[in-house]
Amino acid sequence: MKLVIAIIQPHRLDMVRDALLTTGTEGMTVSEVRGYGRQKGHKEVYRGAEYTISFIPKLKLEVAVPDERSEVVVEAIRKAAYTGKIGDGKIFVCDLEAALRVRTGERDNDAL
């Protein structure tokens, strides 16, 4: 099993969700996060004063998938999150040692 973690721009969430549904992915977790990469933040003007925004709002998606589906899921997220501009995000894939469905006690791939 793999845990796919994607950091994306908030306005791309619906497109990524739709892309994951077409791959047969049934669930994901979404968290609002803030951070920066190569962008290093940006400046905004509010009531005549300039402010440096160091951390940019992003969404963190977490999707647990069987090993054989991880590349399909990664590619679906990549295509749906792509804008071609700096700040599109990152995708990480980690090994997932175990999974357990609390309600039924199902384990690993059956729990996904």
Coordinates of C-alpha atoms in Angstrom, one line a residue:
M1 CA 0.0 0.0 0.0
K2 CA 1.1 3.6 -0.6
L3 CA 0.1 6.9 1.0
V4 CA 0.0 9.6 -1.7
I5 CA 0.4 13.1 -0.2
A6 CA -0.2 16.1 -2.5
I7 CA 0.2 19.8 -1.7
I8 CA -2.0 21.7 -4.2
Q9 CA -3.4 25.2 -4.8
P10 CA -6.9 25.5 -3.2
H11 CA -8.7 26.5 -6.4
R12 CA -7.6 23.1 -8.0
L13 CA -9.4 20.9 -5.4
D14 CA -12.5 20.2 -7.4
M15 CA -10.6 19.3 -10.5
V16 CA -8.3 17.0 -8.5
R17 CA -11.3 15.4 -6.8
D18 CA -13.0 14.7 -10.1
A19 CA -9.8 13.3 -11.5
L20 CA -9.5 10.9 -8.5
L21 CA -13.1 9.8 -8.9
T22 CA -12.4 8.8 -12.5
T23 CA -9.6 6.5 -11.3
G24 CA -11.9 4.8 -8.9
T25 CA -10.4 6.4 -5.8
E26 CA -13.1 6.4 -3.1
G27 CA -11.7 8.5 -0.3
M28 CA -9.2 11.2 0.6
T29 CA -8.4 13.5 3.4
V30 CA -8.1 17.2 2.8
S31 CA -6.4 19.7 5.2
E32 CA -5.8 23.4 4.9
V33 CA -2.1 24.1 5.3
R34 CA 0.2 27.0 4.8
G35 CA 3.8 27.0 3.4
Y36 CA 6.2 28.1 0.8
G37 CA 8.7 26.7 -1.6
R38 CA 10.5 28.5 -4.4
Q39 CA 7.9 31.3 -4.2
K40 CA 9.2 32.5 -0.9
G41 CA 5.8 34.2 -0.2
H42 CA 4.6 37.4 -1.7
K43 CA 3.7 41.0 -0.9
E44 CA 0.2 42.5 -0.5
V45 CA -1.0 46.0 0.1
Y46 CA -3.7 46.6 2.7
R47 CA -4.9 50.1 3.4
G48 CA -1.8 51.6 2.0
A49 CA 0.6 49.4 4.0
E50 CA 2.7 46.7 2.3
Y51 CA 2.8 43.3 4.0
T52 CA 5.0 40.3 3.3
I53 CA 3.0 37.1 3.3
S54 CA 5.6 34.5 4.1
F55 CA 3.3 31.4 4.1
I56 CA 0.9 30.8 1.2
P57 CA -2.4 28.9 1.7
K58 CA -2.4 25.4 0.2
L59 CA -4.4 22.2 0.5
K60 CA -2.8 18.9 1.6
L61 CA -4.5 15.8 0.2
E62 CA -3.8 12.3 1.6
V63 CA -4.9 9.3 -0.3
A64 CA -4.2 5.6 0.7
V65 CA -4.1 3.3 -2.3
P66 CA -3.0 -0.2 -3.2
D67 CA 0.6 -0.4 -4.6
E68 CA -0.6 -1.2 -8.2
R69 CA -2.8 2.0 -8.3
S70 CA -0.3 4.5 -6.9
E71 CA 1.1 5.7 -10.3
V72 CA -2.4 6.1 -11.8
V73 CA -3.4 8.2 -8.8
V74 CA -0.2 10.3 -8.9
E75 CA -0.6 11.0 -12.6
A76 CA -4.3 12.0 -12.1
I77 CA -3.4 14.4 -9.3
R78 CA -0.5 15.9 -11.4
K79 CA -2.6 16.5 -14.4
A80 CA -5.5 18.0 -12.5
A81 CA -3.4 20.3 -10.3
Y82 CA -1.2 21.6 -13.1
T83 CA -1.5 25.3 -14.1
G84 CA 2.1 25.7 -15.4
K85 CA 2.8 28.5 -12.9
I86 CA 5.1 28.5 -9.9
G87 CA 3.3 27.1 -6.8
D88 CA 1.5 24.2 -8.5
G89 CA 2.6 22.0 -5.6
K90 CA 4.3 18.7 -4.8
I91 CA 3.3 15.1 -4.6
F92 CA 4.9 12.6 -2.3
V93 CA 4.5 8.8 -2.2
C94 CA 5.2 6.9 1.0
D95 CA 5.0 3.2 1.9
L96 CA 2.0 2.5 4.1
E97 CA 2.7 -0.3 6.5
A98 CA -0.8 -1.0 7.7
A99 CA -4.4 0.1 7.4
L100 CA -7.4 -0.8 9.6
R101 CA -11.1 0.1 9.1
V102 CA -12.3 0.8 12.6
R103 CA -16.0 -0.1 12.0
T104 CA -15.4 -3.6 10.5
G105 CA -11.9 -4.5 11.6
E106 CA -10.8 -5.0 7.9
R107 CA -7.1 -4.7 7.4
D108 CA -4.7 -3.4 4.7
N109 CA -6.1 -3.4 1.1
D110 CA -9.6 -4.5 2.3
A111 CA -9.6 -1.4 4.6
L112 CA -8.9 1.0 1.8

